[in-house]
Short mmCIF file of C-alpha atoms and ligand atoms in Angstrom, two decimals:
data_model
loop_
_atom_site.label_atom_id
_atom_site.label_comp_id
_atom_site.label_asym_id
_atom_site.label_seq_id
_atom_site.Cartn_x
_atom_site.Cartn_y
_atom_site.Cartn_z
CA MET A 291 53.13 -15.10 32.67
CA ASN A 292 53.96 -18.40 34.28
CA LYS A 293 52.42 -21.60 33.05
CA LEU A 294 50.11 -22.02 36.00
CA LEU A 295 48.69 -18.54 35.58
CA ILE A 296 48.13 -19.14 31.86
CA ALA A 297 46.36 -22.39 32.67
CA VAL A 298 44.16 -20.72 35.28
CA THR A 299 43.35 -17.84 32.94
CA LEU A 300 42.48 -20.22 30.12
CA LEU A 301 40.35 -22.31 32.40
CA GLY A 302 38.55 -19.20 33.57
CA THR A 303 37.83 -18.21 29.99
CA LEU A 304 36.59 -21.66 29.14
CA VAL A 305 34.34 -21.83 32.16
CA TYR A 306 32.96 -18.39 31.45
CA GLU A 307 32.34 -19.18 27.78
CA ALA A 308 30.72 -22.49 28.55
CA HIS A 309 28.49 -20.68 30.98
CA ALA A 310 27.68 -17.95 28.46
CA GLN A 311 26.98 -20.43 25.69
CA ASN A 312 24.66 -22.49 27.78
CA THR A 313 22.72 -19.62 29.13
CA TYR A 314 21.50 -17.46 26.28
CA ASP A 315 19.98 -20.04 23.96
CA ILE A 316 17.27 -17.92 22.38
CA VAL A 317 15.58 -18.74 19.05
CA PRO A 318 15.03 -16.68 16.96
CA LYS A 319 18.36 -15.07 17.74
CA PRO A 320 17.97 -11.52 19.06
CA VAL A 321 19.44 -8.67 17.05
CA GLN A 322 21.84 -7.82 19.85
CA LEU A 323 22.63 -9.58 23.10
CA LYS A 324 25.24 -8.52 25.62
CA ALA A 325 25.89 -11.04 28.37
CA ARG A 326 26.21 -9.61 31.88
CA GLN A 327 27.40 -11.14 35.15
CA GLY A 328 24.82 -12.36 37.61
CA LYS A 329 21.20 -13.38 37.44
CA PHE A 330 17.71 -12.25 38.28
CA VAL A 331 15.93 -14.70 40.55
CA PHE A 332 12.14 -14.78 40.37
CA GLY A 333 10.30 -15.02 43.66
CA LYS A 334 6.73 -15.53 44.75
CA ASP A 335 6.42 -11.78 45.25
CA THR A 336 7.90 -10.70 41.93
CA ARG A 337 5.44 -8.35 40.25
CA ILE A 338 5.00 -7.27 36.67
CA LEU A 339 4.53 -3.51 36.75
CA LEU A 340 2.51 -2.20 33.82
CA PRO A 341 2.23 1.26 32.22
CA ASN A 342 -1.52 0.74 31.74
CA ASP A 343 -4.06 -2.01 32.10
CA ASP A 344 -5.17 -2.32 28.49
CA PRO A 345 -6.23 -5.90 27.73
CA ASP A 346 -3.30 -6.36 25.34
CA MET A 347 -0.88 -5.24 28.04
CA LEU A 348 -2.42 -7.75 30.45
CA HIS A 349 -2.05 -10.48 27.81
CA ALA A 350 1.62 -9.63 27.36
CA ALA A 351 2.12 -9.90 31.13
CA TYR A 352 0.11 -13.12 31.24
CA ALA A 353 2.62 -14.74 28.86
CA LEU A 354 5.00 -14.72 31.85
CA GLN A 355 2.43 -15.18 34.61
CA GLU A 356 1.11 -18.30 32.90
CA ARG A 357 4.50 -20.01 33.11
CA PHE A 358 4.80 -19.53 36.86
CA LEU A 359 1.20 -20.54 37.45
CA LEU A 360 1.84 -23.79 35.60
CA THR A 361 5.25 -24.49 37.09
CA ASN A 362 4.84 -23.87 40.77
CA ALA A 363 1.45 -22.22 41.16
CA TRP A 364 2.96 -18.81 41.88
CA TYR A 365 0.67 -15.99 40.93
CA LEU A 366 2.91 -13.08 39.95
CA LYS A 367 0.85 -9.93 40.29
CA ALA A 368 0.57 -7.80 37.15
CA GLU A 369 -0.51 -4.30 38.04
CA LYS A 370 -0.28 -0.63 37.34
CA PRO A 371 1.82 0.64 40.21
CA ASN A 372 0.35 3.34 42.43
CA GLU A 373 2.36 6.09 44.10
CA ASN A 374 3.09 4.00 47.16
CA VAL A 375 4.53 1.05 45.38
CA ILE A 376 7.71 -0.13 47.02
CA PRO A 377 10.33 -1.12 44.49
CA GLY A 378 10.98 -4.84 44.72
CA ASN A 379 12.38 -7.64 42.68
CA ASP A 380 10.11 -6.73 39.79
CA VAL A 381 9.66 -6.90 36.03
CA ILE A 382 8.91 -3.37 34.88
CA PHE A 383 7.25 -2.57 31.56
CA ILE A 384 8.19 0.87 30.23
CA LEU A 385 6.36 2.28 27.20
CA ASN A 386 8.86 3.90 24.84
CA SER A 387 7.25 5.48 21.81
CA GLY A 388 10.72 6.23 20.46
CA ILE A 389 11.03 2.58 19.45
CA GLN A 390 10.02 2.46 15.80
CA ASN A 391 8.94 -1.15 15.39
CA ARG A 392 5.82 -2.06 17.37
CA GLU A 393 7.05 -5.63 17.82
CA ALA A 394 10.52 -4.59 18.99
CA TYR A 395 11.70 -4.62 22.59
CA ARG A 396 14.66 -3.86 24.82
CA LEU A 397 15.36 -6.04 27.78
CA HIS A 398 17.60 -5.00 30.65
CA ILE A 399 17.97 -7.98 32.95
CA GLN A 400 19.68 -6.87 36.15
CA LYS A 401 20.19 -8.66 39.45
CA ASN A 402 17.47 -6.73 41.25
CA ARG A 403 15.02 -5.93 38.47
CA ILE A 404 14.11 -6.54 34.85
CA GLU A 405 13.24 -3.50 32.77
CA VAL A 406 11.44 -4.00 29.49
CA GLU A 407 11.00 -1.24 26.95
CA ALA A 408 8.64 -1.45 23.97
CA ALA A 409 6.36 0.79 21.94
CA SER A 410 3.34 -1.53 22.16
CA ALA A 411 2.02 -4.60 23.94
CA ALA A 412 3.35 -6.81 21.12
CA GLY A 413 6.91 -5.80 21.97
CA PHE A 414 6.37 -6.62 25.65
CA PHE A 415 4.88 -9.96 24.62
CA TYR A 416 7.96 -10.91 22.61
CA ALA A 417 10.20 -9.81 25.48
CA MET A 418 8.26 -12.25 27.67
CA GLN A 419 8.87 -15.04 25.14
CA THR A 420 12.59 -14.26 25.36
CA ILE A 421 12.48 -14.41 29.16
CA ARG A 422 10.58 -17.69 28.87
CA GLN A 423 13.40 -19.16 26.79
CA LEU A 424 16.01 -17.87 29.27
CA LEU A 425 14.21 -19.57 32.16
CA PRO A 426 14.97 -23.25 32.83
CA PRO A 427 12.88 -25.58 30.66
CA GLU A 428 11.02 -26.75 33.77
CA ILE A 429 9.10 -23.48 33.43
CA GLU A 430 6.99 -25.25 30.78
CA ARG A 431 5.24 -27.56 33.21
CA ASN A 432 4.54 -28.57 36.72
CA ARG A 433 7.89 -30.06 37.49
CA ALA A 434 9.80 -27.47 39.39
CA PRO A 435 8.38 -26.73 42.81
CA ASN A 436 11.87 -26.37 44.29
CA ARG A 437 13.86 -25.29 41.25
CA GLU A 438 15.43 -21.84 41.25
CA LEU A 439 13.68 -19.90 38.51
CA SER A 440 16.23 -17.38 37.33
CA VAL A 441 17.42 -15.73 34.14
CA PRO A 442 20.97 -14.57 33.45
CA CYS A 443 21.64 -10.84 33.37
CA ALA A 444 21.79 -9.37 29.88
CA GLU A 445 21.18 -6.35 27.72
CA ILE A 446 19.05 -7.35 24.73
CA GLU A 447 17.81 -5.28 21.81
CA ASP A 448 15.53 -7.05 19.43
CA ALA A 449 13.17 -6.43 16.51
CA PRO A 450 11.81 -8.64 13.74
CA ARG A 451 13.25 -8.47 10.24
CA TYR A 452 9.75 -8.92 8.74
CA PRO A 453 6.26 -7.90 9.87
CA TYR A 454 4.67 -11.07 8.41
CA ARG A 455 5.84 -14.32 9.98
CA GLY A 456 3.40 -17.08 9.17
CA PHE A 457 2.42 -20.68 9.42
CA LEU A 458 -0.28 -22.45 7.36
CA LEU A 459 -2.12 -25.49 8.63
CA ASP A 460 -4.35 -27.51 6.30
CA VAL A 461 -7.30 -28.79 8.35
CA CYS A 462 -9.14 -30.15 5.27
CA ARG A 463 -7.12 -33.20 4.29
CA HIS A 464 -7.13 -34.04 7.99
CA PHE A 465 -9.09 -32.30 10.69
CA PHE A 466 -7.60 -30.98 13.93
CA ALA A 467 -9.73 -30.05 16.93
CA VAL A 468 -9.87 -26.59 18.47
CA LYS A 469 -7.80 -27.75 21.45
CA GLU A 470 -4.97 -28.71 19.07
CA ILE A 471 -5.24 -25.51 17.06
CA LYS A 472 -4.80 -23.51 20.26
CA ARG A 473 -1.75 -25.58 21.16
CA TYR A 474 -0.23 -24.87 17.75
CA ILE A 475 -0.90 -21.17 18.28
CA ASP A 476 1.04 -21.43 21.56
CA LEU A 477 3.91 -22.97 19.63
CA LEU A 478 3.82 -20.15 17.08
CA ALA A 479 3.99 -17.57 19.86
CA PHE A 480 6.94 -19.36 21.48
CA HIS A 481 8.78 -18.91 18.13
CA LYS A 482 7.63 -15.29 17.68
CA ILE A 483 5.51 -16.23 14.64
CA ASN A 484 2.61 -13.77 14.38
CA THR A 485 0.26 -15.16 11.71
CA PHE A 486 -1.78 -18.36 11.55
CA HIS A 487 -3.05 -19.07 8.04
CA TRP A 488 -6.00 -21.44 8.51
CA HIS A 489 -6.67 -23.44 5.33
CA LEU A 490 -10.37 -24.08 5.95
CA THR A 491 -11.82 -25.35 2.66
CA ASP A 492 -10.63 -27.86 0.09
CA ASP A 493 -11.73 -30.84 -1.99
CA GLN A 494 -11.57 -33.21 0.98
CA GLY A 495 -13.58 -31.17 3.46
CA TRP A 496 -15.29 -27.86 4.23
CA ARG A 497 -14.40 -26.97 7.81
CA ILE A 498 -16.16 -23.71 8.72
CA GLU A 499 -19.81 -23.34 9.65
CA ILE A 500 -21.65 -20.94 7.33
CA LYS A 501 -25.14 -20.21 8.64
CA LYS A 502 -26.65 -19.44 5.26
CA TYR A 503 -25.44 -22.67 3.65
CA PRO A 504 -25.84 -25.52 6.17
CA ASN A 505 -25.01 -28.24 3.63
CA LEU A 506 -21.41 -26.98 3.52
CA THR A 507 -20.84 -28.62 6.88
CA GLY A 508 -23.83 -31.00 6.83
CA THR A 509 -22.48 -32.65 3.67
CA GLY A 510 -19.21 -30.95 2.76
CA ALA A 511 -17.40 -31.60 6.06
CA TRP A 512 -17.62 -35.39 5.76
CA ARG A 513 -16.11 -37.99 3.47
CA GLU A 514 -16.94 -41.67 3.30
CA ARG A 515 -13.50 -42.99 2.49
CA THR A 516 -9.86 -41.97 2.62
CA LEU A 517 -6.89 -43.15 0.60
CA ILE A 518 -4.56 -45.56 2.36
CA GLY A 519 -0.88 -45.17 1.51
CA HIS A 520 0.63 -42.83 -1.04
CA LEU A 521 -1.24 -41.33 -3.99
CA SER A 522 1.55 -42.49 -6.30
CA ALA A 523 0.97 -46.17 -5.42
CA ALA A 524 0.02 -48.36 -8.38
CA ASP A 525 -3.41 -49.26 -7.04
CA HIS A 526 -5.40 -47.17 -4.63
CA LYS A 527 -6.85 -48.69 -1.49
CA TYR A 528 -9.29 -46.81 0.70
CA ASN A 529 -10.59 -47.20 4.19
CA GLN A 530 -14.38 -46.87 4.30
CA THR A 531 -14.47 -44.71 7.41
CA HIS A 532 -16.86 -41.79 7.73
CA TYR A 533 -14.36 -38.98 8.45
CA GLY A 534 -14.54 -35.25 8.97
CA GLY A 535 -15.42 -32.40 11.25
CA TYR A 536 -15.83 -28.66 11.23
CA TYR A 537 -15.56 -25.61 13.43
CA THR A 538 -18.72 -23.89 14.58
CA GLN A 539 -18.73 -20.10 14.36
CA GLU A 540 -18.46 -19.99 18.16
CA GLU A 541 -15.34 -22.18 17.99
CA ILE A 542 -13.84 -19.99 15.27
CA LYS A 543 -14.42 -16.93 17.45
CA SER A 544 -12.77 -18.64 20.40
CA VAL A 545 -9.68 -19.48 18.31
CA VAL A 546 -9.44 -15.93 16.93
CA ALA A 547 -9.80 -14.48 20.45
CA TYR A 548 -7.27 -16.91 21.88
CA ALA A 549 -4.80 -16.14 19.10
CA LYS A 550 -5.15 -12.42 19.82
CA THR A 551 -3.96 -13.00 23.38
CA LYS A 552 -0.85 -14.59 21.86
CA PHE A 553 -0.39 -11.73 19.37
CA VAL A 554 -1.19 -14.06 16.49
CA THR A 555 -3.49 -12.89 13.69
CA VAL A 556 -5.60 -15.59 12.06
CA ILE A 557 -6.05 -15.46 8.28
CA PRO A 558 -8.89 -17.63 6.95
CA GLU A 559 -8.51 -19.24 3.55
CA ILE A 560 -11.61 -19.94 1.49
CA GLU A 561 -10.43 -21.64 -1.70
CA MET A 562 -11.74 -20.59 -5.12
CA PRO A 563 -12.29 -21.23 -7.98
CA GLY A 564 -10.49 -24.61 -7.64
CA HIS A 565 -10.11 -27.01 -4.71
CA ALA A 566 -13.88 -26.75 -4.29
CA VAL A 567 -15.16 -30.33 -4.56
CA ALA A 568 -16.43 -30.45 -0.94
CA ALA A 569 -18.50 -27.30 -1.56
CA LEU A 570 -19.77 -28.73 -4.86
CA ALA A 571 -20.76 -31.98 -3.14
CA ALA A 572 -22.94 -29.81 -0.89
CA TYR A 573 -24.22 -27.48 -3.65
CA PRO A 574 -23.69 -29.16 -7.06
CA GLU A 575 -25.54 -26.35 -8.84
CA LEU A 576 -22.41 -24.21 -8.33
CA SER A 577 -20.46 -26.41 -10.78
CA CYS A 578 -20.36 -26.33 -14.58
CA SER A 579 -21.80 -29.85 -15.01
CA GLY A 580 -24.33 -29.94 -12.18
CA GLY A 581 -22.74 -32.95 -10.50
CA PRO A 582 -23.39 -35.01 -8.43
CA PHE A 583 -20.11 -35.03 -6.50
CA GLU A 584 -18.62 -36.73 -3.48
CA VAL A 585 -16.33 -35.09 -0.97
CA ALA A 586 -12.93 -36.29 -2.21
CA GLY A 587 -11.30 -39.25 -0.48
CA HIS A 588 -7.93 -38.89 -2.17
CA TRP A 589 -5.51 -36.08 -2.91
CA GLY A 590 -4.57 -34.11 -5.98
CA ILE A 591 -6.04 -31.55 -8.35
CA PHE A 592 -9.66 -31.99 -9.35
CA ASN A 593 -11.24 -30.84 -12.59
CA ASP A 594 -14.57 -29.88 -11.05
CA VAL A 595 -14.33 -26.27 -9.88
CA TYR A 596 -16.81 -23.45 -9.30
CA CYS A 597 -18.63 -22.37 -12.47
CA THR A 598 -18.31 -18.65 -13.20
CA GLY A 599 -22.07 -18.07 -13.26
CA GLU A 600 -23.86 -15.53 -11.05
CA ASN A 601 -24.94 -18.27 -8.60
CA THR A 602 -21.32 -18.82 -7.65
CA PHE A 603 -20.64 -15.15 -6.95
CA ARG A 604 -23.80 -14.82 -4.87
CA PHE A 605 -22.78 -17.88 -2.89
CA LEU A 606 -19.15 -16.85 -2.37
CA GLU A 607 -20.08 -13.30 -1.40
CA ASP A 608 -22.51 -14.65 1.20
CA VAL A 609 -19.84 -17.00 2.51
CA LEU A 610 -17.19 -14.28 2.61
CA ALA A 611 -19.55 -11.89 4.38
CA GLU A 612 -19.91 -14.39 7.23
CA VAL A 613 -16.17 -15.15 7.19
CA ILE A 614 -15.25 -11.47 7.36
CA ASP A 615 -17.50 -11.04 10.39
CA LEU A 616 -15.61 -13.80 12.18
CA PHE A 617 -12.03 -12.75 11.39
CA PRO A 618 -11.11 -9.17 12.28
CA GLY A 619 -7.68 -9.20 10.57
CA LYS A 620 -6.76 -7.23 7.47
CA TYR A 621 -6.43 -10.24 5.16
CA VAL A 622 -8.74 -12.83 3.66
CA HIS A 623 -7.03 -15.56 1.62
CA ILE A 624 -9.07 -16.65 -1.39
CA GLY A 625 -6.86 -19.42 -2.74
CA GLY A 626 -6.60 -19.20 -6.51
CA ASP A 627 -4.12 -22.05 -6.97
CA GLU A 628 -4.36 -25.18 -9.08
CA CYS A 629 -7.59 -24.46 -10.94
CA PRO A 630 -7.88 -26.64 -14.06
CA LYS A 631 -9.81 -25.00 -16.89
CA VAL A 632 -11.23 -28.11 -18.56
CA ARG A 633 -14.79 -27.68 -17.28
CA TRP A 634 -14.87 -23.97 -18.14
CA LYS A 635 -13.75 -24.82 -21.70
CA ARG A 636 -16.87 -26.94 -22.22
CA CYS A 637 -19.34 -24.92 -20.20
CA HIS A 638 -21.94 -22.81 -22.01
CA GLN A 639 -22.17 -20.31 -19.14
CA CYS A 640 -18.38 -19.89 -18.78
CA GLN A 641 -17.85 -19.52 -22.53
CA THR A 642 -20.66 -16.94 -22.71
CA ASN A 643 -18.88 -15.00 -19.95
CA ILE A 644 -15.61 -15.05 -21.88
CA ARG A 645 -17.36 -13.72 -24.98
CA GLU A 646 -19.47 -11.06 -23.29
CA LEU A 647 -16.69 -9.83 -21.02
CA LYS A 648 -14.35 -9.74 -24.07
CA LEU A 649 -11.81 -11.97 -22.32
CA LYS A 650 -9.03 -13.68 -24.22
CA ASP A 651 -9.22 -17.10 -22.60
CA GLU A 652 -9.94 -19.09 -19.44
CA HIS A 653 -6.92 -17.57 -17.65
CA GLU A 654 -8.47 -14.16 -18.07
CA LEU A 655 -11.74 -15.64 -16.84
CA GLN A 656 -9.94 -16.71 -13.67
CA SER A 657 -8.53 -13.17 -13.33
CA TYR A 658 -12.04 -11.77 -13.76
CA PHE A 659 -13.25 -14.18 -11.08
CA ILE A 660 -10.56 -13.16 -8.57
CA ALA A 661 -10.88 -9.43 -9.37
CA ARG A 662 -14.62 -9.56 -8.84
CA ILE A 663 -14.25 -11.29 -5.48
CA GLU A 664 -11.51 -8.84 -4.59
CA LYS A 665 -13.88 -5.90 -5.19
CA PHE A 666 -16.35 -7.43 -2.77
CA VAL A 667 -13.69 -8.05 -0.11
CA ASN A 668 -12.18 -4.58 -0.57
CA ALA A 669 -15.61 -2.99 -0.20
CA LYS A 670 -15.72 -4.64 3.23
CA GLY A 671 -12.42 -3.00 4.10
CA ARG A 672 -10.25 -6.08 3.72
CA THR A 673 -7.37 -7.12 1.47
CA VAL A 674 -7.21 -10.39 -0.45
CA ILE A 675 -4.25 -12.73 -0.56
CA GLY A 676 -4.02 -15.28 -3.37
CA TRP A 677 -1.57 -18.01 -4.35
CA ASP A 678 0.78 -16.94 -7.14
CA GLU A 679 -1.41 -18.44 -9.90
CA ILE A 680 -3.49 -15.25 -9.57
CA LEU A 681 -0.74 -13.58 -11.62
CA GLU A 682 -1.87 -15.57 -14.67
CA GLY A 683 -4.25 -13.56 -16.82
CA GLY A 684 -3.53 -10.36 -14.86
CA LEU A 685 -3.30 -9.55 -11.17
CA ALA A 686 -6.28 -8.14 -9.25
CA ALA A 687 -5.70 -4.48 -8.38
CA ASN A 688 -4.88 -4.65 -4.67
CA ALA A 689 -4.08 -8.31 -4.12
CA THR A 690 -1.22 -9.55 -2.00
CA VAL A 691 0.51 -12.53 -3.60
CA MET A 692 1.62 -15.62 -1.72
CA SER A 693 4.48 -17.02 -3.80
CA TRP A 694 4.60 -20.80 -3.35
CA ARG A 695 5.82 -22.34 -6.60
CA ASN A 696 9.10 -20.42 -6.54
CA MET A 697 10.56 -17.05 -5.53
CA GLU A 698 10.36 -15.60 -9.04
CA ASN A 699 6.58 -15.23 -9.14
CA GLY A 700 6.82 -13.19 -5.95
CA ALA A 701 9.47 -11.04 -7.61
CA VAL A 702 7.17 -10.44 -10.59
CA ALA A 703 4.35 -9.36 -8.27
CA ALA A 704 6.65 -7.05 -6.28
CA LYS A 705 7.81 -5.43 -9.52
CA GLN A 706 4.15 -4.76 -10.31
CA GLY A 707 3.89 -2.96 -6.96
CA HIS A 708 2.04 -5.71 -5.09
CA ASP A 709 2.80 -6.93 -1.61
CA VAL A 710 4.23 -10.43 -1.42
CA ILE A 711 4.51 -13.20 1.14
CA MET A 712 7.17 -15.77 0.36
CA THR A 713 6.43 -19.43 0.95
CA PRO A 714 8.39 -21.28 -1.76
CA THR A 715 8.17 -25.09 -1.77
CA ALA A 716 11.97 -25.38 -1.80
CA PHE A 717 12.34 -23.75 1.64
CA CYS A 718 8.93 -23.63 3.28
CA TYR A 719 6.96 -26.83 2.59
CA PHE A 720 6.93 -28.64 5.89
CA ASP A 721 5.03 -31.60 4.38
CA TYR A 722 8.35 -32.66 2.80
CA TYR A 723 10.58 -35.30 4.36
CA GLN A 724 13.24 -34.27 6.89
CA SER A 725 15.70 -36.99 5.95
CA LYS A 726 17.16 -37.82 2.58
CA ASP A 727 16.69 -41.58 2.76
CA LYS A 728 13.26 -41.34 4.50
CA ASN A 729 14.40 -44.15 6.82
CA GLY A 730 12.19 -44.37 9.87
CA GLU A 731 10.22 -41.29 8.87
CA PRO A 732 6.44 -41.27 8.62
CA LEU A 733 4.98 -41.39 5.10
CA ALA A 734 5.09 -37.92 3.55
CA ILE A 735 4.10 -36.32 0.27
CA GLY A 736 7.69 -36.43 -1.04
CA GLY A 737 10.47 -33.87 -1.35
CA TYR A 738 13.29 -33.23 1.09
CA LEU A 739 13.47 -30.20 3.33
CA PRO A 740 16.16 -30.51 5.99
CA LEU A 741 16.57 -28.09 8.87
CA GLU A 742 19.55 -26.36 7.27
CA LYS A 743 17.62 -25.57 4.10
CA VAL A 744 14.84 -23.91 6.11
CA TYR A 745 17.50 -22.01 8.05
CA ASP A 746 18.96 -20.75 4.74
CA PHE A 747 15.60 -19.37 3.58
CA ASP A 748 15.88 -15.70 2.65
CA PRO A 749 12.51 -14.16 1.69
CA VAL A 750 14.11 -11.59 -0.64
CA PRO A 751 14.18 -12.80 -4.25
CA ALA A 752 17.00 -11.83 -6.58
CA GLY A 753 16.82 -8.82 -8.85
CA LEU A 754 14.61 -6.40 -6.88
CA THR A 755 15.29 -2.71 -6.34
CA VAL A 756 15.27 -1.35 -2.80
CA SER A 757 11.72 -0.04 -3.16
CA GLU A 758 10.48 -3.30 -4.70
CA THR A 759 12.03 -5.14 -1.76
CA GLN A 760 9.73 -3.16 0.55
CA HIS A 761 6.85 -5.21 -0.89
CA ILE A 762 8.23 -8.43 0.59
CA LEU A 763 6.23 -8.62 3.82
CA GLY A 764 7.84 -11.80 5.09
CA GLY A 765 7.66 -15.56 4.89
CA GLN A 766 5.58 -18.52 5.91
CA ALA A 767 5.86 -22.27 6.43
CA ASN A 768 3.05 -24.41 5.00
CA LEU A 769 1.90 -27.71 6.39
CA TRP A 770 -0.43 -29.64 4.09
CA THR A 771 -1.86 -32.68 5.81
CA GLU A 772 -2.63 -35.32 3.18
CA TYR A 773 -0.29 -37.67 5.02
CA ILE A 774 -0.58 -36.23 8.52
CA ALA A 775 -3.55 -37.53 10.46
CA THR A 776 -2.62 -36.94 14.11
CA PRO A 777 -1.64 -34.02 16.36
CA SER A 778 1.75 -35.59 17.11
CA GLY A 779 2.24 -36.04 13.35
CA VAL A 780 1.80 -32.28 12.96
CA GLU A 781 4.33 -31.63 15.74
CA TYR A 782 6.84 -33.97 14.10
CA MET A 783 6.70 -32.12 10.78
CA LEU A 784 6.67 -28.73 12.45
CA LEU A 785 9.53 -29.17 14.89
CA PRO A 786 12.29 -28.26 14.87
CA ARG A 787 11.88 -26.71 11.39
CA LEU A 788 9.64 -23.96 12.75
CA ALA A 789 12.59 -22.76 14.84
CA ALA A 790 14.70 -22.41 11.67
CA LEU A 791 11.87 -20.60 9.88
CA SER A 792 11.46 -18.22 12.81
CA GLU A 793 15.08 -17.22 12.58
CA ALA A 794 14.81 -16.75 8.80
CA VAL A 795 11.97 -14.25 9.20
CA TRP A 796 12.95 -12.61 12.50
CA SER A 797 16.73 -12.40 12.84
CA PRO A 798 19.08 -10.25 10.75
CA LYS A 799 20.51 -12.04 7.75
CA GLU A 800 24.01 -10.89 8.62
CA GLY A 801 25.71 -13.17 11.10
CA LYS A 802 23.56 -16.21 10.43
CA ASN A 803 25.46 -19.40 11.17
CA TYR A 804 23.80 -22.80 10.95
CA VAL A 805 26.24 -24.62 13.22
CA GLU A 806 25.82 -22.02 15.96
CA PHE A 807 22.03 -22.00 15.44
CA LYS A 808 21.81 -25.75 15.80
CA GLN A 809 23.76 -25.73 19.05
CA ARG A 810 21.59 -22.93 20.43
CA LEU A 811 18.44 -24.77 19.33
CA LYS A 812 19.55 -27.96 21.10
CA ASN A 813 20.56 -26.18 24.29
CA GLY A 814 17.46 -24.00 24.41
CA PRO A 815 14.14 -24.55 22.59
CA VAL A 816 14.56 -28.33 22.22
CA LYS A 817 14.74 -28.64 26.01
CA HIS A 818 11.49 -26.70 26.22
CA TYR A 819 9.97 -29.05 23.59
CA ASP A 820 10.97 -31.94 25.86
CA ALA A 821 9.43 -30.30 28.90
CA LEU A 822 6.24 -29.77 26.90
CA ASP A 823 6.26 -33.43 25.80
CA LEU A 824 6.23 -32.38 22.16
CA THR A 825 7.04 -34.75 19.32
CA TYR A 826 9.85 -33.52 17.07
CA SER A 827 12.27 -34.83 14.50
CA THR A 828 15.80 -35.54 15.69
CA VAL A 829 17.10 -36.30 12.19
CA ASP A 830 19.06 -33.03 12.04
CA LEU A 831 19.74 -32.61 15.75
CA ASN A 832 22.47 -35.19 16.13
C1 ACM B 1001 -0.34 -24.99 -2.94
O1 ACM B 1001 0.57 -25.65 -2.39
N1 ACM B 1001 -1.15 -25.53 -3.84
C2 ACM B 1001 -0.54 -23.60 -2.60
ZN1 ZN B 1002 -19.18 -23.01 -15.99
#
């Protein structure tokens, strides 16, 4: 080969590779992607042809329709084709019950049509998220009236590694309005995260309307002061601002319904027996001492917790009955973490319970507490999730464990035959700093969790057999909001780490490569973040 020909061939390869690299920037990375020549160009008349018009199917189609409505006010028809339909430049949904995973999809992007195969609406929905990421970032907002809206041809096969892909938001330490919650749910969907864990009650605020106990929100949703600066500061200063808020049951229903259209399940968390000061401020008779209490204005672990008397169980069962009516999902999270036992040790009622129930100590009293609540929740057809402290003193029969302090507690639960969700601080706590020196970063709780560490998260703990591994349902990022008071503050802590988390719980472990991920993230999702005017950390993007 002469030199010129070699140069031309090399140049061709480089141009092709640059094109390929810049065109398929999808996060989380699909299981298999084969680049093809050419592109599919969307037009005003492009239709989405559906196998049926079930509401879920329409929601999956709307994920794509919504983008074009926002961008250039095109209304792509989504319809069940009749006999006379003339094939056009369409997106065609094809139900394929041979696909095992209900969230999986196959995408055949050709020049004249896009075929999507999936076994359920969820699969079609995720295929639409992939198309969204393949479209130019202008698809995110009204900026592209004259832009060609095309996606490169490809053959994609994709399925999640885990069925549980979660994100927790604490709305107690700081409150976030329904409008923001819905925006965060949109962000979860963009990253193919399917569970929103809504931390609704804590010492600093009770955030869900319970009809039977109006003081929970009348009193428990409001605090009169909030710590300024970090809890570890030598002297504590407070602002004296009346602060709080709560979601009415109608608002909760609207969030749950909205999330469903984005294939996100909402899990409510009602904390017990600890992290209960806001509830005790509203109903002090549920404590060991009788109070009075104030809704907490600073952070930490508080000694006043629910007493284990009958009043408490009556109260919590009433609360859970209303909660269960509002949230149709399988799981109810009942907390169980960080419950000091000092009040129980000195409480006549709690000590009588230990004696009469023949319990060894206060840890077994906590197990009794959780097991009793679990029976109630199970009788209503639901499953409880608890933080890994519920292992102490014996695990409730059917509980799913959320392992946050480490991976080992999750391994212990899996060995006992319990389902486990992994959310270890070391990989999943998004309230930690994103830079080592904290320079220029907003005040945070502490810690250091860079993008690469999140990317390296593997939900499988060491030392499990194959069948024990089946109990690992997936992973979750947690965002506690002691030091996050604004919606853009939430975005900053969430992005881009959520992208790394999504890949850890969706994409196959084999073939992971941080350098390649980071490039793909910058070329793809980050441009969509920009188009959406989102706040995100650039610490690890340079
Ligand atoms: C937790 O971070 N206390 C679950
Ligand atoms: Zn007590």
